[in-house]
Amino acid sequence: MKDKRVLSGMRPTGPLHLGHLHGVLDNWLRLQEQYQCFYFVADWHALTTEYESPKRIPTFSKELLLEWLTVGLNPEKSIIFIQSAIKEHAELYLLFAMFTPVSWLERNPTYKDMIQNLQHKDLATYGFLGYPVLQAADILIYKAHHVPVGVDQLPHLELTREIARRFNFLYQQEVFPLPEPLLSKVAKVPGLDGRKMSKSYGNAIFLTDDEDTIRQKIQTMVTDTQRPRKSDPGDPENRCVAFQLMRLYSSPEELAEIVAECKAARLGCVACKKCLAEKVVSALKPLWERRSQIEAQPHLFEEIIISGNEKARSFARQTLEEAKEVLFGTKWY
Ligand code: TRP
Ligand code: SF4
């Protein structure tokens, strides 16, 4: 039944927050019920921008895997692994590099954006230019049909398709299916200040924050700024950031009541945000419990990763052998 494959990855660059949980992982959890899913830690991709301080990457990778298991990615259903443990990605990347025109890489809008946004880093490297070629290898080595990604990643997906097309055309065999992006509707999670939740904006609630930190952070959350006093009627749906977060944690009935009470100037923001904080805390509690269970069994955690790596490796090896045979026209290599 699960004959279609889904693949996605995340760079290990720091702790996960509610934006990752509702914007990405909730979707991954849904997909693992319907597809054969491959989810991996893109640690080589992290290295393209973090090459000056690479020692942090393994720590972040481990943490990321732990958080994935914490939120419910299930190693019985999905293949969960670490990119750098599967050397086959690197070999396929090398083969792809031979026929990928440099102009395709230079005109990639995500590449230009990132160079712009990360001006404090020297990204005029060969590795960074080749980022999407490595990403194409990640995707194509599992012959993925669908790749859940955000819109920022669409140019990379398009490049992956072009690389697949070029390989199939040059060597006259349909080795690689053309992967489709999966732009599922995902929750937009506002940060404390109303901008998109992001670690670099300092407006995030992390999955590892403790209860009191969460309560404190939510009390600082921006509400309807045109409502300085409780006696002023509010407009939660259009003007309140806290309410946007409330939407993710409340039933339609609860939301209707908040809207009514806020508009009638009967509900104050402090009380409202207290209620929100309790909802967030109770939603995260089961995650914290699962996390401490996993942490209490380090061997089990290790086994999960080893076994995920092995499953991924055996799939990757087959594709790589097939690709090389088609390319060189002999099995000798
Ligand atoms: N570039 C992706 C990001 O920054 C991470 C990534 C690497 C990825 N390889 C991938 C995502 C393959 C999907 C498929 O988010
Ligand atoms: Fe927002 Fe709640 Fe304050 Fe209304 S009462 S403005 S919904 S925080």
Short mmCIF file of C-alpha atoms and ligand atoms in Angstrom, two decimals:
data_model
loop_
_atom_site.label_atom_id
_atom_site.label_comp_id
_atom_site.label_asym_id
_atom_site.label_seq_id
_atom_site.Cartn_x
_atom_site.Cartn_y
_atom_site.Cartn_z
CA MET A 1 0.00 0.00 0.00
CA LYS A 2 2.80 2.38 0.89
CA ASP A 3 4.33 2.23 -2.56
CA LYS A 4 4.98 5.95 -2.84
CA ARG A 5 8.02 7.37 -1.11
CA VAL A 6 8.27 10.66 0.71
CA LEU A 7 11.58 12.18 1.68
CA SER A 8 12.49 15.25 3.65
CA GLY A 9 15.35 16.56 5.71
CA MET A 10 16.26 19.27 8.16
CA ARG A 11 19.57 20.89 8.83
CA PRO A 12 20.74 20.44 12.43
CA THR A 13 21.25 24.05 13.40
CA GLY A 14 19.67 24.32 16.84
CA PRO A 15 16.69 23.46 19.00
CA LEU A 16 13.22 23.06 17.52
CA HIS A 17 10.39 25.43 18.34
CA LEU A 18 6.64 25.53 17.87
CA GLY A 19 7.13 26.80 14.34
CA HIS A 20 8.88 23.56 13.40
CA LEU A 21 6.33 21.49 15.29
CA HIS A 22 3.20 22.90 13.68
CA GLY A 23 4.74 24.17 10.46
CA VAL A 24 6.65 21.02 9.51
CA LEU A 25 6.58 18.07 11.87
CA ASP A 26 2.80 17.75 12.28
CA ASN A 27 2.77 17.27 8.51
CA TRP A 28 5.58 14.70 8.60
CA LEU A 29 3.61 12.78 11.23
CA ARG A 30 0.58 12.68 8.97
CA LEU A 31 2.62 11.57 6.00
CA GLN A 32 4.21 8.67 7.81
CA GLU A 33 0.77 7.05 7.99
CA GLN A 34 0.27 7.15 4.23
CA TYR A 35 3.68 6.82 2.63
CA GLN A 36 7.01 5.11 2.99
CA CYS A 37 8.77 8.07 4.54
CA PHE A 38 12.47 8.85 4.73
CA TYR A 39 13.38 11.60 7.18
CA PHE A 40 16.97 12.56 7.65
CA VAL A 41 19.28 14.96 9.43
CA ALA A 42 21.06 16.99 6.74
CA ASP A 43 24.33 17.42 8.61
CA TRP A 44 26.45 17.84 5.48
CA HIS A 45 24.12 20.63 4.45
CA ALA A 46 24.66 22.25 7.84
CA LEU A 47 28.37 22.05 7.17
CA THR A 48 28.03 24.17 4.03
CA THR A 49 27.32 27.19 6.23
CA GLU A 50 28.82 26.09 9.59
CA TYR A 51 32.20 24.90 8.39
CA GLU A 52 33.95 27.31 10.74
CA SER A 53 32.38 25.73 13.82
CA PRO A 54 31.53 22.17 12.82
CA LYS A 55 31.99 20.67 16.29
CA ARG A 56 28.47 21.71 17.22
CA ILE A 57 26.89 19.83 14.35
CA PRO A 58 26.93 16.29 15.83
CA THR A 59 25.40 17.62 19.05
CA PHE A 60 22.66 19.37 17.12
CA SER A 61 22.12 16.25 15.00
CA LYS A 62 21.62 14.06 18.03
CA GLU A 63 19.32 16.61 19.56
CA LEU A 64 17.30 16.84 16.36
CA LEU A 65 16.85 13.08 16.19
CA LEU A 66 15.79 13.05 19.83
CA GLU A 67 13.24 15.79 19.19
CA TRP A 68 11.85 13.97 16.17
CA LEU A 69 11.25 10.89 18.27
CA THR A 70 9.83 13.10 21.01
CA VAL A 71 7.16 14.55 18.74
CA GLY A 72 6.22 11.10 17.49
CA LEU A 73 8.16 10.26 14.36
CA ASN A 74 7.99 6.51 14.52
CA PRO A 75 11.02 4.43 13.54
CA GLU A 76 8.70 1.48 12.89
CA LYS A 77 6.93 3.47 10.22
CA SER A 78 9.52 5.88 8.88
CA ILE A 79 13.16 5.47 8.00
CA ILE A 80 14.97 7.99 10.17
CA PHE A 81 18.66 8.52 9.52
CA ILE A 82 21.70 10.78 9.34
CA GLN A 83 22.91 11.99 5.97
CA SER A 84 26.64 11.72 6.72
CA ALA A 85 26.22 8.09 7.73
CA ILE A 86 25.17 7.24 4.18
CA LYS A 87 28.26 7.82 2.05
CA GLU A 88 26.27 6.89 -1.06
CA HIS A 89 24.75 10.38 -1.03
CA ALA A 90 28.23 11.78 -1.55
CA GLU A 91 29.03 9.49 -4.45
CA LEU A 92 25.80 10.23 -6.27
CA TYR A 93 26.43 13.94 -5.62
CA LEU A 94 29.81 13.57 -7.31
CA LEU A 95 28.27 11.92 -10.36
CA PHE A 96 25.59 14.61 -10.59
CA ALA A 97 28.24 17.32 -10.25
CA MET A 98 29.81 16.17 -13.52
CA PHE A 99 26.86 17.19 -15.64
CA THR A 100 25.21 19.97 -13.64
CA PRO A 101 25.88 23.30 -15.37
CA VAL A 102 27.30 25.93 -13.03
CA SER A 103 24.81 28.42 -14.49
CA TRP A 104 21.89 26.42 -13.04
CA LEU A 105 23.42 26.82 -9.60
CA GLU A 106 24.34 30.47 -9.90
CA ARG A 107 20.88 31.56 -10.94
CA ASN A 108 19.16 29.66 -8.10
CA PRO A 109 17.16 32.30 -6.15
CA THR A 110 17.53 30.49 -2.81
CA TYR A 111 21.29 30.61 -3.29
CA LYS A 112 21.25 34.34 -3.95
CA ASP A 113 18.92 34.95 -0.98
CA MET A 114 21.07 33.00 1.43
CA ILE A 115 24.26 34.76 0.36
CA GLN A 116 22.40 38.05 0.95
CA ASN A 117 20.97 37.01 4.34
CA LEU A 118 24.15 35.48 5.70
CA GLN A 119 26.54 38.26 4.83
CA HIS A 120 28.60 37.66 7.97
CA LYS A 121 29.61 34.29 6.55
CA ASP A 122 31.85 33.61 3.62
CA LEU A 123 29.64 31.49 1.43
CA ALA A 124 31.59 31.94 -1.77
CA THR A 125 32.56 28.28 -1.53
CA TYR A 126 32.33 25.40 -3.89
CA GLY A 127 30.36 23.40 -1.32
CA PHE A 128 27.75 26.07 -0.85
CA LEU A 129 27.26 26.53 -4.58
CA GLY A 130 26.79 22.78 -4.80
CA TYR A 131 24.23 22.68 -1.99
CA PRO A 132 21.30 21.88 -4.31
CA VAL A 133 23.27 19.16 -6.11
CA LEU A 134 23.77 17.41 -2.78
CA GLN A 135 20.09 17.93 -2.05
CA ALA A 136 19.22 16.36 -5.41
CA ALA A 137 21.35 13.34 -4.46
CA ASP A 138 19.53 13.10 -1.09
CA ILE A 139 16.20 12.99 -2.83
CA LEU A 140 16.96 10.94 -5.90
CA ILE A 141 18.97 8.24 -4.17
CA TYR A 142 15.69 7.16 -2.54
CA LYS A 143 13.75 7.70 -5.76
CA ALA A 144 11.37 9.85 -3.75
CA HIS A 145 8.02 10.68 -5.32
CA HIS A 146 7.11 13.49 -2.97
CA VAL A 147 9.16 15.98 -1.02
CA PRO A 148 7.37 18.02 1.64
CA VAL A 149 9.11 21.39 1.74
CA GLY A 150 8.39 25.05 2.28
CA VAL A 151 8.13 27.48 -0.63
CA ASP A 152 11.70 28.63 -0.01
CA GLN A 153 12.85 25.18 -1.12
CA LEU A 154 10.94 25.07 -4.40
CA PRO A 155 13.90 26.22 -6.52
CA HIS A 156 15.92 23.34 -5.06
CA LEU A 157 13.18 20.91 -5.98
CA GLU A 158 13.06 22.26 -9.49
CA LEU A 159 16.81 21.79 -9.79
CA THR A 160 16.46 18.26 -8.51
CA ARG A 161 13.95 17.57 -11.25
CA GLU A 162 16.27 19.07 -13.85
CA ILE A 163 19.15 16.94 -12.63
CA ALA A 164 16.98 13.81 -12.73
CA ARG A 165 15.79 14.70 -16.21
CA ARG A 166 19.32 15.31 -17.40
CA PHE A 167 20.60 12.03 -16.01
CA ASN A 168 17.73 10.05 -17.56
CA PHE A 169 18.26 11.83 -20.88
CA LEU A 170 22.06 11.59 -21.02
CA TYR A 171 22.21 7.90 -20.18
CA GLN A 172 18.98 7.00 -21.93
CA GLN A 173 17.23 5.31 -19.06
CA GLU A 174 14.50 6.40 -16.66
CA VAL A 175 16.49 5.71 -13.52
CA PHE A 176 15.10 8.59 -11.50
CA PRO A 177 11.43 9.52 -11.11
CA LEU A 178 10.86 13.27 -11.07
CA PRO A 179 9.99 14.19 -7.48
CA GLU A 180 7.04 16.45 -6.80
CA PRO A 181 7.04 19.05 -4.03
CA LEU A 182 4.35 18.49 -1.43
CA LEU A 183 3.12 21.89 -0.38
CA SER A 184 0.65 20.75 2.24
CA LYS A 185 -1.25 23.35 4.11
CA VAL A 186 0.67 23.89 7.29
CA ALA A 187 0.07 26.11 10.25
CA LYS A 188 1.65 29.55 10.26
CA VAL A 189 3.07 29.98 13.70
CA PRO A 190 3.59 33.53 14.93
CA GLY A 191 6.51 34.29 17.20
CA LEU A 192 6.10 36.25 20.43
CA ASP A 193 6.52 39.54 18.58
CA GLY A 194 4.21 38.68 15.69
CA ARG A 195 6.92 37.97 13.15
CA LYS A 196 7.37 34.41 11.91
CA MET A 197 8.68 32.25 14.75
CA SER A 198 12.41 31.87 14.35
CA LYS A 199 15.37 31.22 16.61
CA SER A 200 17.28 34.11 15.06
CA TYR A 201 14.49 36.60 15.83
CA GLY A 202 14.57 35.63 19.52
CA ASN A 203 10.78 35.22 19.46
CA ALA A 204 10.51 31.44 19.73
CA ILE A 205 9.01 29.00 22.18
CA PHE A 206 11.22 25.92 22.12
CA LEU A 207 10.02 22.36 22.62
CA THR A 208 12.58 22.10 25.39
CA ASP A 209 11.49 25.22 27.27
CA ASP A 210 10.20 24.42 30.75
CA GLU A 211 6.74 25.31 32.01
CA ASP A 212 7.73 28.54 33.69
CA THR A 213 9.70 29.75 30.71
CA ILE A 214 6.70 29.11 28.50
CA ARG A 215 4.39 31.00 30.87
CA GLN A 216 6.78 33.94 31.01
CA LYS A 217 7.29 34.03 27.27
CA ILE A 218 3.59 33.91 26.52
CA GLN A 219 2.92 36.77 28.95
CA THR A 220 5.21 38.91 26.78
CA MET A 221 3.35 38.00 23.63
CA VAL A 222 1.95 40.88 21.60
CA THR A 223 -1.83 41.27 21.80
CA ASP A 224 -4.21 43.76 20.25
CA THR A 225 -2.10 46.91 20.44
CA GLN A 226 -5.13 49.10 19.89
CA ARG A 227 -6.56 47.84 23.16
CA PRO A 228 -4.52 49.37 25.97
CA ARG A 229 -7.11 48.64 28.65
CA LYS A 230 -9.33 45.67 29.35
CA SER A 231 -12.31 48.00 29.05
CA ASP A 232 -11.47 48.62 25.39
CA PRO A 233 -13.08 46.11 23.03
CA GLY A 234 -10.52 43.99 21.17
CA ASP A 235 -10.35 42.49 17.72
CA PRO A 236 -8.63 39.14 18.24
CA GLU A 237 -8.97 37.77 14.73
CA ASN A 238 -7.40 40.75 13.00
CA ARG A 239 -5.15 42.40 15.54
CA CYS A 240 -3.96 39.95 18.17
CA VAL A 241 -0.82 37.82 17.80
CA ALA A 242 -1.56 35.74 20.91
CA PHE A 243 -4.89 34.80 19.41
CA GLN A 244 -3.18 33.41 16.31
CA LEU A 245 -1.31 31.02 18.56
CA MET A 246 -4.50 30.31 20.51
CA ARG A 247 -6.06 29.05 17.29
CA LEU A 248 -3.64 26.12 17.21
CA TYR A 249 -4.57 24.97 20.69
CA SER A 250 -8.33 25.53 20.99
CA SER A 251 -11.59 24.12 19.74
CA PRO A 252 -13.85 26.27 17.54
CA GLU A 253 -16.22 26.69 20.51
CA GLU A 254 -13.44 27.92 22.76
CA LEU A 255 -12.27 30.32 20.09
CA ALA A 256 -15.76 31.68 19.57
CA GLU A 257 -16.05 32.35 23.27
CA ILE A 258 -12.71 34.16 23.42
CA VAL A 259 -13.66 36.29 20.44
CA ALA A 260 -17.00 37.20 22.01
CA GLU A 261 -15.53 37.99 25.43
CA CYS A 262 -12.64 39.99 24.01
CA LYS A 263 -14.86 42.00 21.69
CA ALA A 264 -17.19 42.71 24.60
CA ALA A 265 -14.21 43.94 26.64
CA ARG A 266 -14.89 41.36 29.34
CA LEU A 267 -11.74 39.29 28.89
CA GLY A 268 -8.36 40.80 29.78
CA CYS A 269 -5.15 39.95 27.96
CA VAL A 270 -3.27 38.78 31.04
CA ALA A 271 -5.96 36.23 31.86
CA CYS A 272 -6.35 35.24 28.24
CA LYS A 273 -2.63 34.62 27.83
CA LYS A 274 -2.55 32.66 31.10
CA CYS A 275 -5.10 30.36 29.60
CA LEU A 276 -3.08 30.13 26.38
CA ALA A 277 0.08 29.28 28.30
CA GLU A 278 -1.70 26.44 30.11
CA LYS A 279 -2.89 25.06 26.80
CA VAL A 280 0.60 25.13 25.32
CA VAL A 281 2.06 23.55 28.44
CA SER A 282 -0.46 20.72 28.43
CA ALA A 283 0.11 20.11 24.74
CA LEU A 284 3.86 19.83 25.28
CA LYS A 285 3.73 17.75 28.46
CA PRO A 286 3.33 14.39 26.71
CA LEU A 287 6.33 15.32 24.54
CA TRP A 288 8.47 16.04 27.58
CA GLU A 289 7.45 12.73 29.07
CA ARG A 290 8.31 10.84 25.92
CA ARG A 291 11.61 12.66 25.75
CA SER A 292 12.64 11.66 29.23
CA GLN A 293 11.65 8.07 28.49
CA ILE A 294 13.90 8.04 25.44
CA GLU A 295 16.71 9.76 27.31
CA ALA A 296 16.50 7.11 29.99
CA GLN A 297 17.30 4.46 27.36
CA PRO A 298 20.38 5.70 25.50
CA HIS A 299 21.01 2.26 24.04
CA LEU A 300 17.58 2.12 22.51
CA PHE A 301 18.08 5.55 21.02
CA GLU A 302 21.36 4.45 19.51
CA GLU A 303 19.80 1.29 18.11
CA ILE A 304 17.02 3.28 16.47
CA ILE A 305 19.57 5.44 14.68
CA ILE A 306 21.77 2.54 13.66
CA SER A 307 18.82 0.63 12.31
CA GLY A 308 17.46 3.67 10.43
CA ASN A 309 20.88 4.26 8.91
CA GLU A 310 21.10 0.63 7.82
CA LYS A 311 17.71 0.68 6.12
CA ALA A 312 18.53 3.91 4.33
CA ARG A 313 21.96 2.66 3.33
CA SER A 314 20.68 -0.52 1.75
CA PHE A 315 18.17 1.42 -0.34
CA ALA A 316 20.74 4.05 -1.29
CA ARG A 317 23.30 1.46 -2.27
CA GLN A 318 20.92 -0.19 -4.71
CA THR A 319 20.09 3.07 -6.44
CA LEU A 320 23.74 4.06 -6.61
CA GLU A 321 24.72 0.71 -8.16
CA GLU A 322 21.93 1.05 -10.68
CA ALA A 323 22.93 4.63 -11.54
CA LYS A 324 26.59 3.69 -12.01
CA GLU A 325 25.73 0.72 -14.15
CA VAL A 326 23.57 2.85 -16.40
CA LEU A 327 26.14 5.63 -16.55
CA PHE A 328 29.24 3.55 -17.21
CA GLY A 329 27.43 0.83 -19.10
CA THR A 330 29.08 -1.92 -17.07
CA LYS A 331 28.85 -3.43 -13.63
CA TRP A 332 32.60 -3.49 -13.22
CA TYR A 333 32.65 -0.16 -11.44
N1 TRP B 1 17.71 22.38 2.20
C1 TRP B 1 16.77 21.89 3.17
C2 TRP B 1 16.46 23.02 4.15
O1 TRP B 1 17.27 23.89 4.34
C3 TRP B 1 17.27 20.69 3.89
C4 TRP B 1 17.43 19.53 2.97
C5 TRP B 1 18.60 18.96 2.58
C6 TRP B 1 16.38 18.82 2.34
N2 TRP B 1 18.36 17.93 1.74
C7 TRP B 1 17.00 17.81 1.56
C8 TRP B 1 14.99 18.95 2.35
C9 TRP B 1 16.25 16.94 0.77
C10 TRP B 1 14.26 18.07 1.55
C11 TRP B 1 14.88 17.09 0.78
O2 TRP B 1 15.43 22.99 4.76
FE1 SF4 B 2 -5.86 38.85 22.33
FE2 SF4 B 2 -6.96 37.53 24.32
FE3 SF4 B 2 -6.14 40.07 24.64
FE4 SF4 B 2 -8.27 39.53 23.16
S1 SF4 B 2 -8.05 39.16 25.34
S2 SF4 B 2 -6.59 40.91 22.63
S3 SF4 B 2 -7.67 37.59 22.23
S4 SF4 B 2 -4.87 38.29 24.26
#
